Amino acid sequence: MTMALYETDFYRWTQEQADLLRQGQFNRVDLDLANIAEEIESMGKSQRDAVESYLANIIMHLLKWRYQPERRGTRWELSIDNGRYQVSRKLRNNPSLKPHLSTMVNEEYRQARKNASWETGLPLVTFPDECPFTVDQITGDYWPD
């Protein structure tokens, strides 16, 4: 029943599993440990995915800011500022992600570069192969000239 419920009514499954855990019913047959573990891992991954997404968006806008200064505007500035706030908030709530920021930036740069090229209409070769911004610049108050 538990596995079927997990696949047919996820919300109900979460409520039943939470109740069993709160009651300390760890030996119950209907306590779905395998899926609970998978969901816990997924929750952690979603936090990392969110930080990566914000970083990619910040990097893309910083590239646009640097390489298309004539098009700078409030929307880009708000996007960068909001992304920085969201990264800061996620790191405050998930401090174990902080040591991974450099890796995340390196992983996300390629897509951010491609998106910046697409959005600006500038050739991909306009943008450096490697991220020109440090983690501190991306997450801090830095604005490219």
mmCIF file of C-alpha atoms in Angstrom:
data_model
loop_
_atom_site.group_PDB
_atom_site.id
_atom_site.type_symbol
_atom_site.label_atom_id
_atom_site.label_comp_id
_atom_site.label_asym_id
_atom_site.label_seq_id
_atom_site.Cartn_x
_atom_site.Cartn_y
_atom_site.Cartn_z
ATOM 1 C CA MET A 1 0.000 0.000 0.000
ATOM 2 C CA THR A 2 2.758 2.470 0.933
ATOM 3 C CA MET A 3 4.598 2.219 -2.388
ATOM 4 C CA ALA A 4 1.344 2.580 -4.316
ATOM 5 C CA LEU A 5 0.398 5.606 -2.216
ATOM 6 C CA TYR A 6 3.821 7.147 -2.839
ATOM 7 C CA GLU A 7 3.138 6.979 -6.569
ATOM 8 C CA THR A 8 -0.574 7.833 -6.581
ATOM 9 C CA ASP A 9 -1.012 10.404 -3.777
ATOM 10 C CA PHE A 10 2.348 11.835 -2.826
ATOM 11 C CA TYR A 11 0.924 14.423 -0.439
ATOM 12 C CA ARG A 12 -1.002 11.808 1.562
ATOM 13 C CA TRP A 13 2.100 9.586 1.603
ATOM 14 C CA THR A 14 4.174 12.446 3.064
ATOM 15 C CA GLN A 15 1.618 13.076 5.794
ATOM 16 C CA GLU A 16 1.359 9.401 6.770
ATOM 17 C CA GLN A 17 5.131 8.934 6.788
ATOM 18 C CA ALA A 18 5.624 12.075 8.892
ATOM 19 C CA ASP A 19 3.021 10.854 11.390
ATOM 20 C CA LEU A 20 4.729 7.456 11.687
ATOM 21 C CA LEU A 21 8.115 9.118 12.246
ATOM 22 C CA ARG A 22 6.731 11.524 14.866
ATOM 23 C CA GLN A 23 5.153 8.604 16.705
ATOM 24 C CA GLY A 24 8.460 6.724 16.693
ATOM 25 C CA GLN A 25 6.921 3.871 14.712
ATOM 26 C CA PHE A 26 10.212 2.923 13.076
ATOM 27 C CA ASN A 27 9.451 -0.799 12.759
ATOM 28 C CA ARG A 28 6.106 -0.433 11.026
ATOM 29 C CA VAL A 29 5.835 -2.252 7.711
ATOM 30 C CA ASP A 30 4.185 0.801 6.152
ATOM 31 C CA LEU A 31 7.099 3.082 7.075
ATOM 32 C CA ASP A 32 8.629 3.572 3.630
ATOM 33 C CA LEU A 33 12.304 4.083 4.538
ATOM 34 C CA ALA A 34 13.671 3.750 1.017
ATOM 35 C CA ASN A 35 11.449 6.489 -0.370
ATOM 36 C CA ILE A 36 11.883 8.647 2.739
ATOM 37 C CA ALA A 37 15.659 8.526 2.247
ATOM 38 C CA GLU A 38 15.257 9.335 -1.449
ATOM 39 C CA GLU A 39 13.013 12.308 -0.683
ATOM 40 C CA ILE A 40 15.421 13.657 1.946
ATOM 41 C CA GLU A 41 18.272 13.479 -0.584
ATOM 42 C CA SER A 42 16.058 15.156 -3.151
ATOM 43 C CA MET A 43 15.290 17.994 -0.738
ATOM 44 C CA GLY A 44 19.005 18.622 -0.269
ATOM 45 C CA LYS A 45 19.631 18.466 -4.002
ATOM 46 C CA SER A 46 16.880 20.989 -4.628
ATOM 47 C CA GLN A 47 18.687 23.484 -2.386
ATOM 48 C CA ARG A 48 21.900 23.049 -4.368
ATOM 49 C CA ASP A 49 19.997 23.251 -7.665
ATOM 50 C CA ALA A 50 18.435 26.540 -6.557
ATOM 51 C CA VAL A 51 21.823 28.055 -5.698
ATOM 52 C CA GLU A 52 23.229 26.893 -9.047
ATOM 53 C CA SER A 53 20.301 28.431 -10.896
ATOM 54 C CA TYR A 54 20.711 31.772 -9.118
ATOM 55 C CA LEU A 55 24.465 31.737 -9.792
ATOM 56 C CA ALA A 56 23.936 31.058 -13.503
ATOM 57 C CA ASN A 57 21.471 33.927 -13.742
ATOM 58 C CA ILE A 58 23.761 36.328 -11.874
ATOM 59 C CA ILE A 59 26.730 35.380 -14.072
ATOM 60 C CA MET A 60 24.705 35.788 -17.256
ATOM 61 C CA HIS A 61 23.585 39.260 -16.198
ATOM 62 C CA LEU A 62 27.099 40.266 -15.108
ATOM 63 C CA LEU A 63 28.354 39.244 -18.548
ATOM 64 C CA LYS A 64 25.614 41.260 -20.211
ATOM 65 C CA TRP A 65 26.411 44.194 -17.894
ATOM 66 C CA ARG A 66 30.087 44.082 -18.874
ATOM 67 C CA TYR A 67 29.730 43.435 -22.607
ATOM 68 C CA GLN A 68 26.646 45.512 -23.384
ATOM 69 C CA PRO A 69 27.015 48.600 -21.180
ATOM 70 C CA GLU A 70 24.763 50.626 -23.465
ATOM 71 C CA ARG A 71 21.841 48.320 -22.571
ATOM 72 C CA ARG A 72 22.286 48.379 -18.804
ATOM 73 C CA GLY A 73 19.045 48.944 -17.017
ATOM 74 C CA THR A 74 17.007 48.478 -13.901
ATOM 75 C CA ARG A 75 15.843 44.996 -14.897
ATOM 76 C CA TRP A 76 19.397 43.648 -15.143
ATOM 77 C CA GLU A 77 20.353 45.368 -11.917
ATOM 78 C CA LEU A 78 17.310 43.956 -10.114
ATOM 79 C CA SER A 79 17.994 40.484 -11.475
ATOM 80 C CA ILE A 80 21.597 40.570 -10.234
ATOM 81 C CA ASP A 81 20.625 42.049 -6.877
ATOM 82 C CA ASN A 82 17.778 39.590 -6.334
ATOM 83 C CA GLY A 83 19.968 36.649 -7.331
ATOM 84 C CA ARG A 84 22.631 37.729 -4.862
ATOM 85 C CA TYR A 85 20.031 38.034 -2.129
ATOM 86 C CA GLN A 86 18.639 34.567 -2.896
ATOM 87 C CA VAL A 87 22.113 32.976 -2.906
ATOM 88 C CA SER A 88 22.880 34.676 0.397
ATOM 89 C CA ARG A 89 19.605 33.441 1.888
ATOM 90 C CA LYS A 90 20.123 29.882 0.648
ATOM 91 C CA LEU A 91 23.687 29.825 2.030
ATOM 92 C CA ARG A 92 22.523 31.201 5.364
ATOM 93 C CA ASN A 93 20.010 28.347 5.600
ATOM 94 C CA ASN A 94 22.361 25.747 4.075
ATOM 95 C CA PRO A 95 25.909 26.731 5.116
ATOM 96 C CA SER A 96 27.362 23.386 4.009
ATOM 97 C CA LEU A 97 26.834 24.508 0.392
ATOM 98 C CA LYS A 98 29.289 27.401 0.731
ATOM 99 C CA PRO A 99 32.465 25.318 0.152
ATOM 100 C CA HIS A 100 30.936 24.161 -3.153
ATOM 101 C CA LEU A 101 30.385 27.647 -4.612
ATOM 102 C CA SER A 102 33.544 27.663 -6.721
ATOM 103 C CA THR A 103 32.641 24.320 -8.291
ATOM 104 C CA MET A 104 29.080 25.474 -8.884
ATOM 105 C CA VAL A 105 30.292 28.657 -10.602
ATOM 106 C CA ASN A 106 32.582 26.633 -12.873
ATOM 107 C CA GLU A 107 29.764 24.215 -13.705
ATOM 108 C CA GLU A 108 27.210 26.952 -14.399
ATOM 109 C CA TYR A 109 29.445 29.327 -16.347
ATOM 110 C CA ARG A 110 29.178 27.490 -19.661
ATOM 111 C CA GLN A 111 25.386 27.779 -19.714
ATOM 112 C CA ALA A 112 25.453 31.367 -18.419
ATOM 113 C CA ARG A 113 27.886 32.277 -21.211
ATOM 114 C CA LYS A 114 25.676 30.633 -23.815
ATOM 115 C CA ASN A 115 22.586 32.400 -22.460
ATOM 116 C CA ALA A 116 24.382 35.764 -22.425
ATOM 117 C CA SER A 117 25.360 35.271 -26.058
ATOM 118 C CA TRP A 118 21.830 34.337 -27.022
ATOM 119 C CA GLU A 119 20.218 37.227 -25.116
ATOM 120 C CA THR A 120 22.668 39.887 -26.311
ATOM 121 C CA GLY A 121 23.028 38.659 -29.866
ATOM 122 C CA LEU A 122 26.801 38.848 -29.423
ATOM 123 C CA PRO A 123 28.932 35.964 -30.731
ATOM 124 C CA LEU A 124 29.805 33.354 -28.114
ATOM 125 C CA VAL A 125 33.511 34.113 -28.609
ATOM 126 C CA THR A 126 32.860 37.601 -27.215
ATOM 127 C CA PHE A 127 32.716 36.047 -23.769
ATOM 128 C CA PRO A 128 35.738 34.409 -22.091
ATOM 129 C CA ASP A 129 35.984 30.619 -22.021
ATOM 130 C CA GLU A 130 36.490 30.726 -18.253
ATOM 131 C CA CYS A 131 34.373 32.688 -15.812
ATOM 132 C CA PRO A 132 35.919 36.167 -15.479
ATOM 133 C CA PHE A 133 34.312 36.745 -12.081
ATOM 134 C CA THR A 134 35.330 35.397 -8.692
ATOM 135 C CA VAL A 135 32.829 33.867 -6.297
ATOM 136 C CA ASP A 136 33.118 36.990 -4.139
ATOM 137 C CA GLN A 137 32.398 39.229 -7.121
ATOM 138 C CA ILE A 138 29.404 37.143 -8.142
ATOM 139 C CA THR A 139 27.898 37.039 -4.662
ATOM 140 C CA GLY A 140 29.065 40.452 -3.409
ATOM 141 C CA ASP A 141 28.552 44.063 -4.434
ATOM 142 C CA TYR A 142 30.768 43.987 -7.530
ATOM 143 C CA TRP A 143 29.567 45.641 -10.740
ATOM 144 C CA PRO A 144 31.699 45.248 -13.890
ATOM 145 C CA ASP A 145 32.813 48.394 -15.709
#
